[in-house]
Amino acid sequence: MEIPQHWVRVDGFSPHLGRHGGPISVWGWSTESDEDAERVGHERLAEVLARVEREGRLPATRGYYPRTPLREPVLEEVRADDGRLLGVVTRNRMGCEVLCTDLLLVADVDVPELADERPSARRRATRSTPGDRGRGVAGFIRRLVLGRPDPTPQGSSGEDAAGLDEPEPVGGPGPGYEAYPDLPGAEGRAVTATGPGGPSVAECLAAEPAWEFARQHPELGVRVYRTAAGLRVVVTGAGVAPASEEARGILSALQSDPLYVELCATHGSYRARLTPKPFRIGRAALPVSWPCDDDVAERSWLRWVDAYDAEREEFAVCRLVSASGPVPGPDEQRLVEVHDAATGVGERLPLA
């Protein structure tokens, strides 16, 4: 995992760019010093100028996921009790806070059907009514009819791995419980979930690849979260590097977004967005790039962050759908705790 904090922009001019030539700017980076970053910048500028001379145009970019290191400021370091660095929290170019780590496997799964069923982000979430609980029961029945066992629920100590209250049972004893004695194997079965009334039918369908993965790998912890536009799956106990073929295989099995898989491999880091995307809470993206060019840009940056932080408190990023398998080890547990606290997993708030 490499997230350089020293960045220097180097400017140049190419007579081969267009009819009359044109300016070219590149960034140099370093984990050591600005001087080293400037050296890297001059080397990159020379490479770009030579390529423009050969091809007559600038190299094509790679869109949202560049191959150069991500230019993001580190806001917080996540460390173990003995001081080892487990991960960092950065701010991406949109303005969102992001957890970056090479220890905790995180899969990002886009599910258009879930994005379509998401209620307006401006409406505050409320606790479910008895009728809402039927949605989770429907998913429970569906899996019973299909004859597929649920992944082994994670933990039984009254708390889940993040230290939150143990997930409420869906389709088991308790308020809103409905019995289905005619279904084979229904006795004593439950799906663990923290969402109001449990997962909806759409969430159950979307989570099935992750649950199937959990059934096939009972030695791994699998936490499935609902996000505004899909699912996030956190796998503990795997111990695979983000750039490894093993990581690529797990991410693909969980049907993670291919661009995200490429991002993990390129930068040697799994990434989990911790705060809402600005447009989902009615704000424009961060208008200033980091590092700021001058004091004016820095003040604009700080004003945007202050306003964003005030508004994002009304929203959550994740809701825990299920947790199965062994409880994470201490290092992964620390990262899960940071993730769940920052994303509002324990809050009844609209997802954004």
mmCIF file of C-alpha atoms in Angstrom:
data_model
loop_
_atom_site.group_PDB
_atom_site.id
_atom_site.type_symbol
_atom_site.label_atom_id
_atom_site.label_comp_id
_atom_site.label_asym_id
_atom_site.label_seq_id
_atom_site.Cartn_x
_atom_site.Cartn_y
_atom_site.Cartn_z
ATOM 1 C CA MET A 1 0.000 0.000 0.000
ATOM 2 C CA GLU A 2 1.569 3.248 -1.158
ATOM 3 C CA ILE A 3 -0.122 6.608 -0.632
ATOM 4 C CA PRO A 4 2.570 9.282 -1.088
ATOM 5 C CA GLN A 5 2.063 12.508 0.815
ATOM 6 C CA HIS A 6 4.713 14.560 -1.009
ATOM 7 C CA TRP A 7 3.500 15.889 -4.376
ATOM 8 C CA VAL A 8 5.090 18.477 -6.665
ATOM 9 C CA ARG A 9 3.675 19.657 -9.996
ATOM 10 C CA VAL A 10 6.253 20.172 -12.757
ATOM 11 C CA ASP A 11 5.384 22.301 -15.808
ATOM 12 C CA GLY A 12 6.831 22.064 -19.309
ATOM 13 C CA PHE A 13 6.138 22.941 -22.949
ATOM 14 C CA SER A 14 6.033 20.745 -26.041
ATOM 15 C CA PRO A 15 6.380 22.245 -29.539
ATOM 16 C CA HIS A 16 4.878 19.014 -30.895
ATOM 17 C CA LEU A 17 1.521 19.371 -29.145
ATOM 18 C CA GLY A 18 -1.026 20.686 -31.639
ATOM 19 C CA ARG A 19 -0.227 23.217 -34.342
ATOM 20 C CA HIS A 20 1.600 25.729 -32.194
ATOM 21 C CA GLY A 21 2.705 23.578 -29.268
ATOM 22 C CA GLY A 22 1.268 23.672 -25.787
ATOM 23 C CA PRO A 23 1.979 23.466 -22.059
ATOM 24 C CA ILE A 24 2.212 20.152 -20.226
ATOM 25 C CA SER A 25 2.023 19.620 -16.469
ATOM 26 C CA VAL A 26 2.719 16.403 -14.569
ATOM 27 C CA TRP A 27 2.836 15.446 -10.908
ATOM 28 C CA GLY A 28 5.782 13.906 -9.156
ATOM 29 C CA TRP A 29 5.351 12.044 -5.886
ATOM 30 C CA SER A 30 7.357 10.652 -3.020
ATOM 31 C CA THR A 31 6.937 9.091 0.395
ATOM 32 C CA GLU A 32 10.159 10.790 1.509
ATOM 33 C CA SER A 33 10.334 14.508 0.590
ATOM 34 C CA ASP A 34 9.222 17.267 -1.771
ATOM 35 C CA GLU A 35 12.681 17.238 -3.348
ATOM 36 C CA ASP A 36 12.319 13.581 -4.240
ATOM 37 C CA ALA A 37 8.815 14.254 -5.580
ATOM 38 C CA GLU A 38 10.197 17.044 -7.788
ATOM 39 C CA ARG A 39 12.853 14.672 -9.141
ATOM 40 C CA VAL A 40 10.168 12.119 -10.029
ATOM 41 C CA GLY A 41 8.114 14.906 -11.644
ATOM 42 C CA HIS A 42 10.983 15.952 -13.933
ATOM 43 C CA GLU A 43 11.553 12.324 -14.933
ATOM 44 C CA ARG A 44 7.879 11.884 -15.776
ATOM 45 C CA LEU A 45 7.792 15.168 -17.692
ATOM 46 C CA ALA A 46 10.745 14.037 -19.830
ATOM 47 C CA GLU A 47 8.939 10.765 -20.589
ATOM 48 C CA VAL A 48 5.729 12.573 -21.552
ATOM 49 C CA LEU A 49 7.557 15.090 -23.762
ATOM 50 C CA ALA A 50 9.362 12.266 -25.574
ATOM 51 C CA ARG A 51 6.098 10.416 -26.133
ATOM 52 C CA VAL A 52 4.353 13.526 -27.447
ATOM 53 C CA GLU A 53 7.239 14.043 -29.865
ATOM 54 C CA ARG A 54 6.805 10.473 -31.143
ATOM 55 C CA GLU A 55 3.003 10.359 -31.243
ATOM 56 C CA GLY A 56 1.989 13.997 -31.611
ATOM 57 C CA ARG A 57 -0.490 13.871 -28.738
ATOM 58 C CA LEU A 58 -0.766 13.364 -25.007
ATOM 59 C CA PRO A 59 -1.044 9.786 -23.677
ATOM 60 C CA ALA A 60 -4.602 8.630 -23.100
ATOM 61 C CA THR A 61 -5.700 8.659 -19.445
ATOM 62 C CA ARG A 62 -7.248 5.721 -17.629
ATOM 63 C CA GLY A 63 -10.312 7.575 -16.366
ATOM 64 C CA TYR A 64 -11.354 7.379 -12.734
ATOM 65 C CA TYR A 65 -8.815 4.720 -11.722
ATOM 66 C CA PRO A 66 -5.309 5.929 -12.674
ATOM 67 C CA ARG A 67 -2.172 3.769 -12.608
ATOM 68 C CA THR A 68 -0.172 6.460 -10.853
ATOM 69 C CA PRO A 69 -0.443 6.596 -7.040
ATOM 70 C CA LEU A 70 -3.661 8.118 -5.761
ATOM 71 C CA ARG A 71 -3.217 11.797 -4.917
ATOM 72 C CA GLU A 72 -5.131 11.867 -1.627
ATOM 73 C CA PRO A 73 -4.277 13.411 1.744
ATOM 74 C CA VAL A 74 -4.032 11.031 4.708
ATOM 75 C CA LEU A 75 -6.454 12.173 7.418
ATOM 76 C CA GLU A 76 -5.896 9.415 9.964
ATOM 77 C CA GLU A 77 -3.698 6.397 10.567
ATOM 78 C CA VAL A 78 -5.198 3.182 11.949
ATOM 79 C CA ARG A 79 -2.663 1.367 14.106
ATOM 80 C CA ALA A 80 -2.539 -1.797 16.167
ATOM 81 C CA ASP A 81 -1.870 -1.703 19.890
ATOM 82 C CA ASP A 82 1.827 -2.317 19.216
ATOM 83 C CA GLY A 83 2.007 0.615 16.784
ATOM 84 C CA ARG A 84 1.931 -1.292 13.492
ATOM 85 C CA LEU A 85 0.167 0.543 10.672
ATOM 86 C CA LEU A 86 -3.003 -1.315 9.667
ATOM 87 C CA GLY A 87 -4.526 1.222 7.311
ATOM 88 C CA VAL A 88 -5.124 4.897 6.657
ATOM 89 C CA VAL A 89 -8.137 7.129 6.077
ATOM 90 C CA THR A 90 -7.787 9.462 3.091
ATOM 91 C CA ARG A 91 -10.010 11.995 1.352
ATOM 92 C CA ASN A 92 -10.656 11.169 -2.302
ATOM 93 C CA ARG A 93 -11.073 13.663 -5.114
ATOM 94 C CA MET A 94 -14.858 13.822 -4.607
ATOM 95 C CA GLY A 95 -14.364 14.722 -0.942
ATOM 96 C CA CYS A 96 -15.322 11.378 0.617
ATOM 97 C CA GLU A 97 -13.285 9.785 3.378
ATOM 98 C CA VAL A 98 -11.921 6.371 2.382
ATOM 99 C CA LEU A 99 -10.383 3.544 4.416
ATOM 100 C CA CYS A 100 -7.332 2.113 2.645
ATOM 101 C CA THR A 101 -5.751 -1.116 3.856
ATOM 102 C CA ASP A 102 -3.937 -4.163 2.543
ATOM 103 C CA LEU A 103 -5.082 -6.343 5.474
ATOM 104 C CA LEU A 104 -8.897 -6.344 5.336
ATOM 105 C CA LEU A 105 -10.355 -7.687 2.087
ATOM 106 C CA VAL A 106 -13.193 -5.435 0.910
ATOM 107 C CA ALA A 107 -15.341 -6.148 -2.151
ATOM 108 C CA ASP A 108 -17.476 -3.489 -3.830
ATOM 109 C CA VAL A 109 -20.558 -4.905 -5.571
ATOM 110 C CA ASP A 110 -22.783 -2.740 -7.773
ATOM 111 C CA VAL A 111 -26.436 -3.874 -7.784
ATOM 112 C CA PRO A 112 -28.681 -1.645 -9.950
ATOM 113 C CA GLU A 113 -31.813 -3.240 -8.476
ATOM 114 C CA LEU A 114 -30.837 -2.100 -4.995
ATOM 115 C CA ALA A 115 -30.071 1.414 -6.212
ATOM 116 C CA ASP A 116 -33.542 1.525 -7.760
ATOM 117 C CA GLU A 117 -35.277 0.494 -4.520
ATOM 118 C CA ARG A 118 -33.328 2.942 -2.347
ATOM 119 C CA PRO A 119 -35.637 5.567 -0.762
ATOM 120 C CA SER A 120 -34.854 9.245 -1.068
ATOM 121 C CA ALA A 121 -31.687 10.066 0.857
ATOM 122 C CA ARG A 122 -33.378 13.147 2.260
ATOM 123 C CA ARG A 123 -35.925 11.041 4.136
ATOM 124 C CA ARG A 124 -34.678 9.890 7.510
ATOM 125 C CA ALA A 125 -34.923 6.151 8.085
ATOM 126 C CA THR A 126 -37.365 4.888 10.704
ATOM 127 C CA ARG A 127 -37.776 1.610 12.513
ATOM 128 C CA SER A 128 -39.740 -1.028 10.678
ATOM 129 C CA THR A 129 -43.375 -1.891 11.210
ATOM 130 C CA PRO A 130 -44.552 -5.509 11.533
ATOM 131 C CA GLY A 131 -45.393 -5.446 7.824
ATOM 132 C CA ASP A 132 -41.803 -4.559 6.953
ATOM 133 C CA ARG A 133 -40.520 -7.641 8.723
ATOM 134 C CA GLY A 134 -42.178 -9.781 6.095
ATOM 135 C CA ARG A 135 -39.518 -8.730 3.613
ATOM 136 C CA GLY A 136 -36.777 -10.467 5.619
ATOM 137 C CA VAL A 137 -38.974 -13.507 6.231
ATOM 138 C CA ALA A 138 -39.573 -13.752 2.472
ATOM 139 C CA GLY A 139 -35.831 -14.019 1.862
ATOM 140 C CA PHE A 140 -35.619 -16.605 4.665
ATOM 141 C CA ILE A 141 -38.357 -18.689 3.053
ATOM 142 C CA ARG A 142 -36.729 -18.368 -0.378
ATOM 143 C CA ARG A 143 -33.495 -19.900 0.857
ATOM 144 C CA LEU A 144 -35.330 -22.685 2.683
ATOM 145 C CA VAL A 145 -37.275 -23.564 -0.466
ATOM 146 C CA LEU A 146 -34.019 -23.568 -2.458
ATOM 147 C CA GLY A 147 -32.598 -25.958 0.106
ATOM 148 C CA ARG A 148 -29.468 -23.866 0.776
ATOM 149 C CA PRO A 149 -28.274 -23.533 4.374
ATOM 150 C CA ASP A 150 -27.503 -20.107 5.759
ATOM 151 C CA PRO A 151 -23.861 -19.280 6.508
ATOM 152 C CA THR A 152 -22.999 -19.917 10.156
ATOM 153 C CA PRO A 153 -23.901 -16.727 12.080
ATOM 154 C CA GLN A 154 -20.888 -14.866 13.444
ATOM 155 C CA GLY A 155 -20.461 -14.862 17.191
ATOM 156 C CA SER A 156 -22.981 -15.507 19.967
ATOM 157 C CA SER A 157 -21.741 -13.267 22.739
ATOM 158 C CA GLY A 158 -24.378 -10.560 22.421
ATOM 159 C CA GLU A 159 -22.137 -8.406 20.217
ATOM 160 C CA ASP A 160 -21.010 -8.752 16.646
ATOM 161 C CA ALA A 161 -17.398 -8.369 15.550
ATOM 162 C CA ALA A 162 -17.713 -4.578 15.498
ATOM 163 C CA GLY A 163 -18.899 -4.413 19.100
ATOM 164 C CA LEU A 164 -22.455 -3.520 18.063
ATOM 165 C CA ASP A 165 -25.548 -5.197 19.460
ATOM 166 C CA GLU A 166 -25.926 -8.713 18.162
ATOM 167 C CA PRO A 167 -27.974 -8.753 14.910
ATOM 168 C CA GLU A 168 -31.670 -9.207 15.484
ATOM 169 C CA PRO A 169 -33.137 -12.549 14.346
ATOM 170 C CA VAL A 170 -35.340 -12.591 11.279
ATOM 171 C CA GLY A 171 -37.820 -15.467 11.114
ATOM 172 C CA GLY A 172 -36.957 -16.566 14.675
ATOM 173 C CA PRO A 173 -38.404 -16.041 18.147
ATOM 174 C CA GLY A 174 -39.051 -12.479 19.150
ATOM 175 C CA PRO A 175 -41.232 -9.526 18.153
ATOM 176 C CA GLY A 176 -42.652 -9.927 14.676
ATOM 177 C CA TYR A 177 -41.817 -13.652 14.560
ATOM 178 C CA GLU A 178 -43.927 -15.657 12.141
ATOM 179 C CA ALA A 179 -43.754 -19.448 12.180
ATOM 180 C CA TYR A 180 -43.811 -21.578 9.036
ATOM 181 C CA PRO A 181 -44.009 -25.124 10.476
ATOM 182 C CA ASP A 182 -44.886 -26.679 7.134
ATOM 183 C CA LEU A 183 -41.514 -25.796 5.615
ATOM 184 C CA PRO A 184 -38.911 -28.562 6.038
ATOM 185 C CA GLY A 185 -35.944 -27.511 8.156
ATOM 186 C CA ALA A 186 -37.610 -24.330 9.411
ATOM 187 C CA GLU A 187 -37.235 -25.240 13.066
ATOM 188 C CA GLY A 188 -34.692 -23.058 14.824
ATOM 189 C CA ARG A 189 -33.440 -21.421 11.638
ATOM 190 C CA ALA A 190 -32.716 -17.699 11.448
ATOM 191 C CA VAL A 191 -30.977 -15.163 9.274
ATOM 192 C CA THR A 192 -28.909 -12.608 11.181
ATOM 193 C CA ALA A 193 -29.385 -8.999 10.111
ATOM 194 C CA THR A 194 -29.168 -5.525 11.622
ATOM 195 C CA GLY A 195 -31.391 -3.733 9.139
ATOM 196 C CA PRO A 196 -34.938 -2.734 10.148
ATOM 197 C CA GLY A 197 -36.941 -5.950 9.831
ATOM 198 C CA GLY A 198 -34.091 -7.790 8.141
ATOM 199 C CA PRO A 199 -33.009 -7.934 4.486
ATOM 200 C CA SER A 200 -35.500 -7.352 1.698
ATOM 201 C CA VAL A 201 -36.060 -9.916 -1.051
ATOM 202 C CA ALA A 202 -33.882 -7.839 -3.407
ATOM 203 C CA GLU A 203 -31.099 -7.733 -0.813
ATOM 204 C CA CYS A 204 -31.309 -11.500 -0.305
ATOM 205 C CA LEU A 205 -31.025 -12.103 -4.040
ATOM 206 C CA ALA A 206 -28.104 -9.698 -4.326
ATOM 207 C CA ALA A 207 -26.342 -11.231 -1.304
ATOM 208 C CA GLU A 208 -26.663 -14.820 -2.506
ATOM 209 C CA PRO A 209 -23.188 -14.933 -4.183
ATOM 210 C CA ALA A 210 -21.604 -13.700 -0.938
ATOM 211 C CA TRP A 211 -23.615 -16.197 1.132
ATOM 212 C CA GLU A 212 -22.648 -18.995 -1.258
ATOM 213 C CA PHE A 213 -19.012 -17.961 -0.890
ATOM 214 C CA ALA A 214 -19.434 -18.082 2.902
ATOM 215 C CA ARG A 215 -20.946 -21.569 2.709
ATOM 216 C CA GLN A 216 -18.011 -22.759 0.620
ATOM 217 C CA HIS A 217 -15.443 -21.113 2.928
ATOM 218 C CA PRO A 218 -16.621 -21.621 6.531
ATOM 219 C CA GLU A 219 -13.089 -20.867 7.731
ATOM 220 C CA LEU A 220 -13.469 -17.225 6.628
ATOM 221 C CA GLY A 221 -15.510 -14.430 8.180
ATOM 222 C CA VAL A 222 -17.928 -12.827 5.719
ATOM 223 C CA ARG A 223 -19.727 -9.577 6.519
ATOM 224 C CA VAL A 224 -22.309 -8.363 4.001
ATOM 225 C CA TYR A 225 -23.360 -4.700 4.064
ATOM 226 C CA ARG A 226 -26.053 -2.873 2.147
ATOM 227 C CA THR A 227 -24.898 0.366 0.512
ATOM 228 C CA ALA A 228 -26.834 3.005 -1.384
ATOM 229 C CA ALA A 229 -26.184 1.358 -4.754
ATOM 230 C CA GLY A 230 -25.352 -2.242 -3.937
ATOM 231 C CA LEU A 231 -23.422 -4.303 -1.444
ATOM 232 C CA ARG A 232 -20.071 -4.206 0.315
ATOM 233 C CA VAL A 233 -18.579 -7.528 1.393
ATOM 234 C CA VAL A 234 -15.786 -7.698 3.961
ATOM 235 C CA VAL A 235 -13.874 -10.986 4.197
ATOM 236 C CA THR A 236 -11.711 -11.661 7.255
ATOM 237 C CA GLY A 237 -9.150 -14.396 7.778
ATOM 238 C CA ALA A 238 -8.138 -14.577 4.106
ATOM 239 C CA GLY A 239 -4.752 -12.893 4.484
ATOM 240 C CA VAL A 240 -4.322 -12.261 0.756
ATOM 241 C CA ALA A 241 -2.502 -9.265 -0.713
ATOM 242 C CA PRO A 242 -4.656 -6.943 -2.877
ATOM 243 C CA ALA A 243 -2.445 -7.489 -5.949
ATOM 244 C CA SER A 244 -2.449 -11.291 -5.656
ATOM 245 C CA GLU A 245 -4.280 -13.733 -7.895
ATOM 246 C CA GLU A 246 -5.973 -15.107 -4.768
ATOM 247 C CA ALA A 247 -7.457 -11.676 -4.030
ATOM 248 C CA ARG A 248 -8.576 -11.294 -7.635
ATOM 249 C CA GLY A 249 -10.259 -14.688 -7.432
ATOM 250 C CA ILE A 250 -12.135 -13.851 -4.215
ATOM 251 C CA LEU A 251 -13.221 -10.422 -5.475
ATOM 252 C CA SER A 252 -14.445 -11.977 -8.725
ATOM 253 C CA ALA A 253 -16.317 -14.732 -6.863
ATOM 254 C CA LEU A 254 -18.082 -12.021 -4.863
ATOM 255 C CA GLN A 255 -18.966 -10.292 -8.182
ATOM 256 C CA SER A 256 -17.051 -7.158 -7.267
ATOM 257 C CA ASP A 257 -16.917 -4.285 -9.747
ATOM 258 C CA PRO A 258 -14.109 -5.103 -12.277
ATOM 259 C CA LEU A 259 -12.736 -1.553 -12.160
ATOM 260 C CA TYR A 260 -12.497 -1.792 -8.384
ATOM 261 C CA VAL A 261 -10.641 -5.113 -8.689
ATOM 262 C CA GLU A 262 -8.172 -3.404 -11.018
ATOM 263 C CA LEU A 263 -7.785 -0.496 -8.596
ATOM 264 C CA CYS A 264 -6.928 -2.850 -5.724
ATOM 265 C CA ALA A 265 -4.326 -4.678 -7.789
ATOM 266 C CA THR A 266 -2.766 -1.493 -9.153
ATOM 267 C CA HIS A 267 -2.381 0.279 -5.821
ATOM 268 C CA GLY A 268 -1.944 -2.680 -3.489
ATOM 269 C CA SER A 269 -4.842 -1.592 -1.311
ATOM 270 C CA TYR A 270 -8.463 -2.451 -0.619
ATOM 271 C CA ARG A 271 -10.679 0.621 -0.315
ATOM 272 C CA ALA A 272 -13.926 1.284 1.549
ATOM 273 C CA ARG A 273 -15.723 4.623 1.320
ATOM 274 C CA LEU A 274 -16.605 5.793 4.835
ATOM 275 C CA THR A 275 -18.690 8.918 4.172
ATOM 276 C CA PRO A 276 -21.493 9.749 1.692
ATOM 277 C CA LYS A 277 -20.934 10.688 -1.908
ATOM 278 C CA PRO A 278 -21.582 14.446 -2.036
ATOM 279 C CA PHE A 279 -24.239 14.322 -4.762
ATOM 280 C CA ARG A 280 -26.297 11.927 -2.652
ATOM 281 C CA ILE A 281 -26.661 14.536 0.083
ATOM 282 C CA GLY A 282 -27.303 17.454 -2.236
ATOM 283 C CA ARG A 283 -23.769 18.833 -2.483
ATOM 284 C CA ALA A 284 -21.371 19.332 -5.368
ATOM 285 C CA ALA A 285 -18.076 17.459 -5.284
ATOM 286 C CA LEU A 286 -15.002 18.966 -3.664
ATOM 287 C CA PRO A 287 -14.064 21.830 -6.043
ATOM 288 C CA VAL A 288 -10.368 21.993 -5.097
ATOM 289 C CA SER A 289 -7.677 19.444 -5.892
ATOM 290 C CA TRP A 290 -5.120 18.400 -3.309
ATOM 291 C CA PRO A 291 -2.501 19.624 -2.650
ATOM 292 C CA CYS A 292 -3.942 23.117 -2.785
ATOM 293 C CA ASP A 293 -2.195 25.622 -5.067
ATOM 294 C CA ASP A 294 -2.383 28.572 -2.662
ATOM 295 C CA ASP A 295 -4.072 29.989 0.438
ATOM 296 C CA VAL A 296 -7.241 30.830 -1.475
ATOM 297 C CA ALA A 297 -7.614 27.251 -2.648
ATOM 298 C CA GLU A 298 -6.884 25.954 0.846
ATOM 299 C CA ARG A 299 -9.599 28.145 2.373
ATOM 300 C CA SER A 300 -12.041 26.903 -0.264
ATOM 301 C CA TRP A 301 -11.065 23.335 0.604
ATOM 302 C CA LEU A 302 -11.628 23.892 4.323
ATOM 303 C CA ARG A 303 -14.991 25.645 3.819
ATOM 304 C CA TRP A 304 -16.227 22.748 1.677
ATOM 305 C CA VAL A 305 -15.093 20.152 4.215
ATOM 306 C CA ASP A 306 -16.780 22.021 7.095
ATOM 307 C CA ALA A 307 -20.095 22.207 5.232
ATOM 308 C CA TYR A 308 -19.860 18.584 4.072
ATOM 309 C CA ASP A 309 -19.063 17.295 7.558
ATOM 310 C CA ALA A 310 -22.071 19.124 8.993
ATOM 311 C CA GLU A 311 -24.486 17.627 6.446
ATOM 312 C CA ARG A 312 -23.140 14.082 6.266
ATOM 313 C CA GLU A 313 -24.036 13.454 9.910
ATOM 314 C CA GLU A 314 -27.631 12.915 8.751
ATOM 315 C CA PHE A 315 -26.692 9.878 6.644
ATOM 316 C CA ALA A 316 -25.086 6.463 6.867
ATOM 317 C CA VAL A 317 -23.033 4.664 4.240
ATOM 318 C CA CYS A 318 -23.619 1.033 5.232
ATOM 319 C CA ARG A 319 -26.133 -1.212 6.962
ATOM 320 C CA LEU A 320 -25.041 -4.659 8.107
ATOM 321 C CA VAL A 321 -27.090 -7.387 6.413
ATOM 322 C CA SER A 322 -25.326 -10.485 7.748
ATOM 323 C CA ALA A 323 -22.156 -11.653 9.476
ATOM 324 C CA SER A 324 -20.970 -15.255 9.312
ATOM 325 C CA GLY A 325 -17.952 -17.371 10.096
ATOM 326 C CA PRO A 326 -15.146 -16.872 12.646
ATOM 327 C CA VAL A 327 -14.766 -13.565 14.459
ATOM 328 C CA PRO A 328 -11.882 -11.485 12.994
ATOM 329 C CA GLY A 329 -8.435 -11.466 14.530
ATOM 330 C CA PRO A 330 -7.295 -8.382 16.456
ATOM 331 C CA ASP A 331 -5.887 -6.455 13.472
ATOM 332 C CA GLU A 332 -8.881 -7.061 11.226
ATOM 333 C CA GLN A 333 -11.226 -6.424 14.143
ATOM 334 C CA ARG A 334 -9.669 -3.007 14.646
ATOM 335 C CA LEU A 335 -10.252 -2.146 10.987
ATOM 336 C CA VAL A 336 -13.830 -3.464 11.096
ATOM 337 C CA GLU A 337 -14.519 -1.307 14.147
ATOM 338 C CA VAL A 338 -13.171 1.790 12.407
ATOM 339 C CA HIS A 339 -15.208 0.991 9.285
ATOM 340 C CA ASP A 340 -18.478 0.308 11.090
ATOM 341 C CA ALA A 341 -18.242 3.348 13.337
ATOM 342 C CA ALA A 342 -17.426 5.711 10.464
ATOM 343 C CA THR A 343 -20.073 4.365 8.079
ATOM 344 C CA GLY A 344 -22.892 4.556 10.629
ATOM 345 C CA VAL A 345 -23.639 0.833 10.670
ATOM 346 C CA GLY A 346 -25.320 1.097 14.059
ATOM 347 C CA GLU A 347 -27.488 4.103 13.109
ATOM 348 C CA ARG A 348 -30.995 4.127 11.630
ATOM 349 C CA LEU A 349 -30.192 6.678 8.942
ATOM 350 C CA PRO A 350 -30.794 6.828 5.182
ATOM 351 C CA LEU A 351 -27.969 5.453 3.053
ATOM 352 C CA ALA A 352 -25.979 7.827 0.868
#
